[in-house]
CSV table of C-alpha atoms (C1' of nucleotides) in Angstrom, one decimal:
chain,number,residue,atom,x,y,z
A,129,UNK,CA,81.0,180.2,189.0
A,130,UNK,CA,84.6,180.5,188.7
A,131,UNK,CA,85.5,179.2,184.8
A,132,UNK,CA,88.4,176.4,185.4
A,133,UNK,CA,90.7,177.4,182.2
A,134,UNK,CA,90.8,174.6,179.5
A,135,UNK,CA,94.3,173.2,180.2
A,136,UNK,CA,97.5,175.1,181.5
A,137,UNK,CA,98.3,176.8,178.5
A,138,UNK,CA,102.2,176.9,179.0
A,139,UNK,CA,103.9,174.8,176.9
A,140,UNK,CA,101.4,173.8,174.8
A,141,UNK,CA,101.5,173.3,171.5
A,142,UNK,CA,98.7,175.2,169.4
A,143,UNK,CA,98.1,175.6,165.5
A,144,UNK,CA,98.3,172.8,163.1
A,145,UNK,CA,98.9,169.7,164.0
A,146,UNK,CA,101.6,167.9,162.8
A,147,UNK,CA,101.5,163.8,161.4
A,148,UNK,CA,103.1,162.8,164.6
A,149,UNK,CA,100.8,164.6,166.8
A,150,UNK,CA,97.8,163.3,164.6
A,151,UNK,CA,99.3,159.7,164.9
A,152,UNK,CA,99.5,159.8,168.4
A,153,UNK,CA,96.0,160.6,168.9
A,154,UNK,CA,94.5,158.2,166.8
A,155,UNK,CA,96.6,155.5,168.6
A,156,UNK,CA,95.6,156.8,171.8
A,157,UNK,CA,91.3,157.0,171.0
A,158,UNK,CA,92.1,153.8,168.8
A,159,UNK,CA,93.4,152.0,172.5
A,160,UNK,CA,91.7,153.5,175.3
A,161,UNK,CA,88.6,155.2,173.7
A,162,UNK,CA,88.3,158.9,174.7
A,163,UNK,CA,86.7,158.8,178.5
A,164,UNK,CA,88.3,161.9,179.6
A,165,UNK,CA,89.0,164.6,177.0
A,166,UNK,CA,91.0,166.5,179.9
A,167,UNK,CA,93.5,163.6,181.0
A,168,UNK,CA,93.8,162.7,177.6
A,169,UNK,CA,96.8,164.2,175.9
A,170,UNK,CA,99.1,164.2,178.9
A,171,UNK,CA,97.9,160.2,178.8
A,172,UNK,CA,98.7,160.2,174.8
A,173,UNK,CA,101.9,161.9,175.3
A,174,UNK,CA,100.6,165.5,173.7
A,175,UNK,CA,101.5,168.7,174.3
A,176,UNK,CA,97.5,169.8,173.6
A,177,UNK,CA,94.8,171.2,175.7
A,178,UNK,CA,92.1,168.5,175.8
A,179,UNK,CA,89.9,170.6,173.8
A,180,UNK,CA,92.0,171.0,171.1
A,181,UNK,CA,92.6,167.2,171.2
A,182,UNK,CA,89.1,166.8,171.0
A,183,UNK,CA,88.1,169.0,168.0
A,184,UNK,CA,91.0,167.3,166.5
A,185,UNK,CA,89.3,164.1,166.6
A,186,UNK,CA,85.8,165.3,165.8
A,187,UNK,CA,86.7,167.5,162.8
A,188,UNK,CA,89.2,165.9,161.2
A,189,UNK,CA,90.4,162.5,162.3
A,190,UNK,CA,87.2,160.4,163.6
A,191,UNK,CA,87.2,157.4,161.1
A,192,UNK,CA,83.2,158.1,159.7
A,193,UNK,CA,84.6,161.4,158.7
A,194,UNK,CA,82.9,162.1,155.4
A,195,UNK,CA,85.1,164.4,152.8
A,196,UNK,CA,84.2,166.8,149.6
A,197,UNK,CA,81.5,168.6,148.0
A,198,UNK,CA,78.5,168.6,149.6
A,199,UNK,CA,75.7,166.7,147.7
A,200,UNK,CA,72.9,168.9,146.3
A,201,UNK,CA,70.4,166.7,148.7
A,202,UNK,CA,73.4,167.5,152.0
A,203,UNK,CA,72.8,171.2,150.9
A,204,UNK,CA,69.1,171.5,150.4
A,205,UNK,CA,68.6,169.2,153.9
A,206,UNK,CA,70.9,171.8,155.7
A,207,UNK,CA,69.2,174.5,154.5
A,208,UNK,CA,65.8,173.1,155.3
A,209,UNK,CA,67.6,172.1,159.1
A,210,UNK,CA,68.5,175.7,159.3
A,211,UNK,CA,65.4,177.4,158.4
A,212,UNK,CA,63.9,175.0,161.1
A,213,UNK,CA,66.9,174.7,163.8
A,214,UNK,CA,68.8,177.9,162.8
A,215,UNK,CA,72.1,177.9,163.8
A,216,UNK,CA,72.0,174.7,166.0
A,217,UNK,CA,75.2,173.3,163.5
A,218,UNK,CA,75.6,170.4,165.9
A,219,UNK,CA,72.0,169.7,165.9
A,220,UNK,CA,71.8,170.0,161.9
A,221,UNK,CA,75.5,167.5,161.8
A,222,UNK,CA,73.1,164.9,163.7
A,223,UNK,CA,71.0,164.9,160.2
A,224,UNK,CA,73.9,164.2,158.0
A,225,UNK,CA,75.8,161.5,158.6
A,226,UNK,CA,79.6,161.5,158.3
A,227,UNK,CA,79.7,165.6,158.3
A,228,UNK,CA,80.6,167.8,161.2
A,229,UNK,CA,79.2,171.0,162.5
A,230,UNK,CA,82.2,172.7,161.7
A,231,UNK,CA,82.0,171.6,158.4
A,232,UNK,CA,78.6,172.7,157.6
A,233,UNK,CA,78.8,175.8,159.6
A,234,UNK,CA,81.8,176.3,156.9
A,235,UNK,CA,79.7,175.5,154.0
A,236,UNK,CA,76.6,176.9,155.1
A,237,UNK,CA,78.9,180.5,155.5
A,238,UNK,CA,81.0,179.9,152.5
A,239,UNK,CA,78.3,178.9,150.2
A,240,UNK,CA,74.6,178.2,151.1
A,241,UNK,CA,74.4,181.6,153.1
A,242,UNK,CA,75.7,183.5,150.1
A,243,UNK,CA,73.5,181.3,147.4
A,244,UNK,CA,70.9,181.7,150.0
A,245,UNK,CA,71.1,185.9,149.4
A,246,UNK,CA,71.2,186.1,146.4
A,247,UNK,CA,68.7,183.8,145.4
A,248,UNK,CA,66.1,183.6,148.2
A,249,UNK,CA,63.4,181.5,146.7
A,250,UNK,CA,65.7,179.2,145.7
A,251,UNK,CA,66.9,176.1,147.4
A,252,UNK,CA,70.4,174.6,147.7
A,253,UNK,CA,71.6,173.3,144.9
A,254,UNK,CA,75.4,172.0,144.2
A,255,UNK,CA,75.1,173.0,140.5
A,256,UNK,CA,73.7,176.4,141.0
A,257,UNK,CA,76.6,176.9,143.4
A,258,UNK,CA,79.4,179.6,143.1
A,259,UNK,CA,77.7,182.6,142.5
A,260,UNK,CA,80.8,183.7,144.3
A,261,UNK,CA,82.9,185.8,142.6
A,262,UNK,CA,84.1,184.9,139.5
A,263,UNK,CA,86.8,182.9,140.9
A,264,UNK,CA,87.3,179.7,138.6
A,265,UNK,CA,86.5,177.5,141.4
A,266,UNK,CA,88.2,174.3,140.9
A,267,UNK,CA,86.3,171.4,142.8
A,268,UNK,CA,86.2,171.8,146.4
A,269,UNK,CA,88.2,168.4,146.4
A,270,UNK,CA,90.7,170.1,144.4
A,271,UNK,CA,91.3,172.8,146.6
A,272,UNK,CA,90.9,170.8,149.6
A,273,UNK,CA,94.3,168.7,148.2
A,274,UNK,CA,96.2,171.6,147.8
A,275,UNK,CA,95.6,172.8,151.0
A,276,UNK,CA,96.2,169.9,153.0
A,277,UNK,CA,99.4,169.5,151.0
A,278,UNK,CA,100.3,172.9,152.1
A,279,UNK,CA,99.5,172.4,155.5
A,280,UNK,CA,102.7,173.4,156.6
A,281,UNK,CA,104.4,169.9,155.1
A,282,UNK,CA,101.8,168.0,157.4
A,283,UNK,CA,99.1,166.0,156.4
A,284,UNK,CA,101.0,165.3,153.0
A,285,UNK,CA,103.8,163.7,154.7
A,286,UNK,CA,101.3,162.1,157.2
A,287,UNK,CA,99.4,160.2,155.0
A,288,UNK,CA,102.2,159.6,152.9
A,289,UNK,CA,103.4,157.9,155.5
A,290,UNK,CA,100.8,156.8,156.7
A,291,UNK,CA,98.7,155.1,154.5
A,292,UNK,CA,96.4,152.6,156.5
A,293,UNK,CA,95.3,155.9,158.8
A,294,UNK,CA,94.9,157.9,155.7
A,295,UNK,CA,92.2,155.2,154.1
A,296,UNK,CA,91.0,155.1,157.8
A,297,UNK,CA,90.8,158.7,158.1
A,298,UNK,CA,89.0,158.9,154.4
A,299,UNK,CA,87.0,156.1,154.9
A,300,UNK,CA,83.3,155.8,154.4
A,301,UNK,CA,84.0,158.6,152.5
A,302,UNK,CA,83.3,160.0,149.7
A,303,UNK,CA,86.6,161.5,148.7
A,304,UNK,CA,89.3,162.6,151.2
A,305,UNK,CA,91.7,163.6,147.5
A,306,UNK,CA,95.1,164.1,149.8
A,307,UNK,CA,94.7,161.0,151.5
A,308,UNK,CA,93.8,159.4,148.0
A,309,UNK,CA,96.4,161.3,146.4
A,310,UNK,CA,99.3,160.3,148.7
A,311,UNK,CA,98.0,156.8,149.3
A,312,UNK,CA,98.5,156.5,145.5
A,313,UNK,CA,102.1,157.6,145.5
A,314,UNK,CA,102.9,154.9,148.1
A,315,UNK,CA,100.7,152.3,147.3
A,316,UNK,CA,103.1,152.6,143.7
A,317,UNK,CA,106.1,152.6,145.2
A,318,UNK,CA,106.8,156.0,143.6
A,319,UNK,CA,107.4,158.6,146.2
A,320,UNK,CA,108.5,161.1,143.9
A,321,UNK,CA,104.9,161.0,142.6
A,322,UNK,CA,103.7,162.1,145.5
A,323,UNK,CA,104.7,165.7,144.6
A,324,UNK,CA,103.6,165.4,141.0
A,325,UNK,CA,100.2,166.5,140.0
A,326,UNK,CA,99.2,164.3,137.6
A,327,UNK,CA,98.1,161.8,139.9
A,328,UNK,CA,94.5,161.6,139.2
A,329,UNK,CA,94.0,158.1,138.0
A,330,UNK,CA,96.6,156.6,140.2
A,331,UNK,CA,94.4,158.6,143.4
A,332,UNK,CA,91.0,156.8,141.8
A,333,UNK,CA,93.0,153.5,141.5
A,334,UNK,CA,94.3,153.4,144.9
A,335,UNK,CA,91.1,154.5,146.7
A,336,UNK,CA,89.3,151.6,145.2
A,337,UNK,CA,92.3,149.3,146.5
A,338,UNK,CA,92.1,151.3,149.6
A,339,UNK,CA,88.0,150.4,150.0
A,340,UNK,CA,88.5,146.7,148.9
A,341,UNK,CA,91.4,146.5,151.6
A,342,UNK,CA,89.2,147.6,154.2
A,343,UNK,CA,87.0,145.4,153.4
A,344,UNK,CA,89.2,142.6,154.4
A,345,UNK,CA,89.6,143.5,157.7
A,346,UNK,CA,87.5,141.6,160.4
A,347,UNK,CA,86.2,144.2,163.6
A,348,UNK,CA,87.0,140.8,165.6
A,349,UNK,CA,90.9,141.6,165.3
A,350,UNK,CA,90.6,143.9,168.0
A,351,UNK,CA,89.1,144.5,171.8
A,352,UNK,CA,86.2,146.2,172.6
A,353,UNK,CA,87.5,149.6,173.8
A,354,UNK,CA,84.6,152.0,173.2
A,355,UNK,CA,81.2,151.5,171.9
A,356,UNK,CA,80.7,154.7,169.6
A,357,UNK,CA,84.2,154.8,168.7
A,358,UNK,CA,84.2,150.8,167.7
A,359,UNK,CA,80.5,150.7,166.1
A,360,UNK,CA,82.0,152.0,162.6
A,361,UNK,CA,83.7,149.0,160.3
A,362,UNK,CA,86.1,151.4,159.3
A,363,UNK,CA,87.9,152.0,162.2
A,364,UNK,CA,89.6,148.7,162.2
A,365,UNK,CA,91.5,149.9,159.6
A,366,UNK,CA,92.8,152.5,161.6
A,367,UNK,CA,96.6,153.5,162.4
A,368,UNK,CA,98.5,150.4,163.0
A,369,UNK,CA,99.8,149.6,160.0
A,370,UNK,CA,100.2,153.3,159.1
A,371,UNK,CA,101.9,153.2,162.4
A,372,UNK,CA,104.6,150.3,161.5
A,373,UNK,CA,105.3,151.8,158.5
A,374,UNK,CA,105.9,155.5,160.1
A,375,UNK,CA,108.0,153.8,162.2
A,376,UNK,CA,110.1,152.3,158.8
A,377,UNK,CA,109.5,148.5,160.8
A,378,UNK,CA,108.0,146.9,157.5
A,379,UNK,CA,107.4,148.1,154.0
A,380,UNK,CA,103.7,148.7,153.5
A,381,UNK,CA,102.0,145.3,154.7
A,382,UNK,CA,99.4,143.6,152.6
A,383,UNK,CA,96.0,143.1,153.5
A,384,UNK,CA,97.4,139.6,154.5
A,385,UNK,CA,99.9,141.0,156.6
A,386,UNK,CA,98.6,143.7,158.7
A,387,UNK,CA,96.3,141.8,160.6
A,388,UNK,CA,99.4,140.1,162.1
A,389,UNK,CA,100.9,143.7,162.0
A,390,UNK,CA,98.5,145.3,164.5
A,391,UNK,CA,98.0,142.3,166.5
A,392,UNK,CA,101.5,142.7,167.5
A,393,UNK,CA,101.7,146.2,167.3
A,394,UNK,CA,98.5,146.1,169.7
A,395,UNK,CA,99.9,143.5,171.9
A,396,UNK,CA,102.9,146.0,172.4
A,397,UNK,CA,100.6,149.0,173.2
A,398,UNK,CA,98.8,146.7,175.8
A,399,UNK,CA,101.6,145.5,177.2
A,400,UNK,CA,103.5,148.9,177.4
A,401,UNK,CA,100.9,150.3,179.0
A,402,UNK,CA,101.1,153.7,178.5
A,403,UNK,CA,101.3,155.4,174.7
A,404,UNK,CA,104.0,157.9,175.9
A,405,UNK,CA,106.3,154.4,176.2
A,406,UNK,CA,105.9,154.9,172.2
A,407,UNK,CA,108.1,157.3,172.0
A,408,UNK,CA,111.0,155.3,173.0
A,409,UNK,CA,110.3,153.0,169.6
A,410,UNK,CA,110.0,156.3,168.0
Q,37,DA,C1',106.2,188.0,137.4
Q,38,DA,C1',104.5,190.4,141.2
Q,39,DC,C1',101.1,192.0,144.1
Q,40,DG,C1',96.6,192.5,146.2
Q,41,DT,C1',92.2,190.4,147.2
Q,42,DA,C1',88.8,186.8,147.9
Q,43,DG,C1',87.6,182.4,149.4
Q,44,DC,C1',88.1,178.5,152.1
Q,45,DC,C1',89.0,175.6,156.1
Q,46,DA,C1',91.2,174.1,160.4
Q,47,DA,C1',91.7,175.6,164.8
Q,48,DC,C1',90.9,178.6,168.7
Q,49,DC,C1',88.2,181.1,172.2
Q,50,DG,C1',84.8,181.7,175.4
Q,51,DC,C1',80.3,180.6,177.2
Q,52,DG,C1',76.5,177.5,178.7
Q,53,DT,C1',75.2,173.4,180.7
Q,54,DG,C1',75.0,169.0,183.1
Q,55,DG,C1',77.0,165.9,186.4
Q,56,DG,C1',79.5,164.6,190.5
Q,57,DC,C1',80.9,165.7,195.0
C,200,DT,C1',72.6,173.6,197.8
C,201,DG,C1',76.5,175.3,195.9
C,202,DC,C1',80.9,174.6,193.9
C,203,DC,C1',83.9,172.5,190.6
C,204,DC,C1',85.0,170.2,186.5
C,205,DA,C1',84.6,168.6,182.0
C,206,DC,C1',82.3,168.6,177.8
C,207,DG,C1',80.0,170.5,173.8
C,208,DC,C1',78.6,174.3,171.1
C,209,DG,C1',78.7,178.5,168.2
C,210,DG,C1',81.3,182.4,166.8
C,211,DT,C1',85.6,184.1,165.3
C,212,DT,C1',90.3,184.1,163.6
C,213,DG,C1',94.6,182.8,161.2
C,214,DG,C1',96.9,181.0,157.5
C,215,DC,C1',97.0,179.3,153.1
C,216,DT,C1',95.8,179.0,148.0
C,217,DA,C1',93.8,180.7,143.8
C,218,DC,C1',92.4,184.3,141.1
C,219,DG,C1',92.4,188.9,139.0
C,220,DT,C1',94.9,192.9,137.7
DNA sequence: AACGTAGCCAACCGCGTGGGC
DNA sequence: TGCCCACGCGGTTGGCTACGT
């Protein structure tokens, strides 16, 4: 059987995405759903092979997305999954909620595996975790900030920007600290703090406000586009806003606001037709 | 302060599989 | 029935940061 290659690779982008590219997509899923993986970025306006699109979404940008240290129970259930599935990571995802295969297969080579060696008998356990080299491991979440910051200018300045998709992207969550983090700078009107590291209790503060916002939002504001993709509560909080405000249209909308906000900003998609026609307001 | 190494995670690659024609 | 297409999965790699010397 003759393979049909992925996409036509010419001319597509590859490596990290950038905010833009990230925005796009969630618009696009956020509209039409994501029927066709294939057909999908050419229809989003992306210059992506569907697949990469499509990990995109799963790994990193799906709303349920759950971020940080994995539990001590998350560990010992993989590990138990494992010794029963082995390395079926998207059968063992299934079991925990909110986590993706790539993620655990991450964890489960970074950490459990290595744990796993050198203490056999032993089960997962987050506090019995680095016996890695003595690196002073600061939290995961730590280090997770610092490279998302670094990513190339990206998801800093995308969630700075962008703070409705960064609570969105970080929501249901336990901690997503760059979203947090940047979320805080904007939420205070400080930009500047966005590059200063001693955020901490502005990034607790604003990811409270960020939870208690979401909770204002009503699923009714929007159409039914897709089952799966609509079934979480978080998603409505997803991109619009992040979008108007990316787009320098309105200072960050209140809770009160936005719902007007990506009524409109809905109505426009609709109407347009086609998410490449975004580009033009871009 | 500079350099080398280890650790981590996002993204890519290629294959298997199922469904439609 | 066989072919083609799209999707999903697991393995691997690239790039970045933090740590140790």
């Amino acid at each position: 059987m003759g393979r049909a290659p992925c996409c036509e690779k010419e001319g597509l982008r590859r490596g990290a995405w950038s905010p833009e590219e990230d925005q796009r997509l969630v618009a696009y899923i956020r509209q039409h759903g994501h029927p066709n993986w294939r057909a999908l970025p050419r229809q989003a306006g992306l210059l992506r092979c569907g697949k990469s699109c499509r990990l995109r979404w799963i790994n990193y940008l799906r709303p349920d997305i759950k971020r940080g240290n994995f539990s001590a129970d998350e560990e010992a259930l993989i590990v138990r999954l494992h010794r029963e599935l082995g390395n079926r990571w998207s059968a063992i995802a299934a079991q925990l909620p909110g986590r993706t295969d790539n993620e655990i297969k991450n964890v489960w080579h970074t950490h459990i595996k290595k744990r796993l060696e050198g203490d056999p008998e032993g089960g997962a356990s987050a506090a019995g975790r680095p016996k890695q080299k003595a690196r002073k491991s600061k939290p995961a979440a730590a280090r997770n900030k610092k490279q998302a910051a670094a990513k190339a200018d990206n998801s800093e300045t995308f969630m700075t920007a962008s703070p409705g998709l960064s609570s969105s992207v970080s929501s249901g969550v336990t901690t997503f600290a760059a979203a947090a983090e940047s979320t805080a700078a904007v939420s205070s009107g400080d930009t500047a703090a966005t590059t200063s590291a001693s955020l901490q209790p502005e990034a607790a503060k604003a990811e409270t406000e960020m939870e208690m916002e979401m909770e204002s939002f009503s699923s009714a504001e929007f159409p039914p586009i897709d089952e799966s993709f609509w079934s979480s509560p978080d998603v409505v909080d997803m991109g619009l806003g992040a979008m108007d405000e990316e787009l320098g249209l309105a200072s960050p909308p209140s809770a009160a606001t936005r719902d007007e906000d990506m009524e409109f900003w809905l109505k426009m998609l609709l109407e347009s037709g086609d998410m490449r026609d975004l580009s033009v307001v871009l």
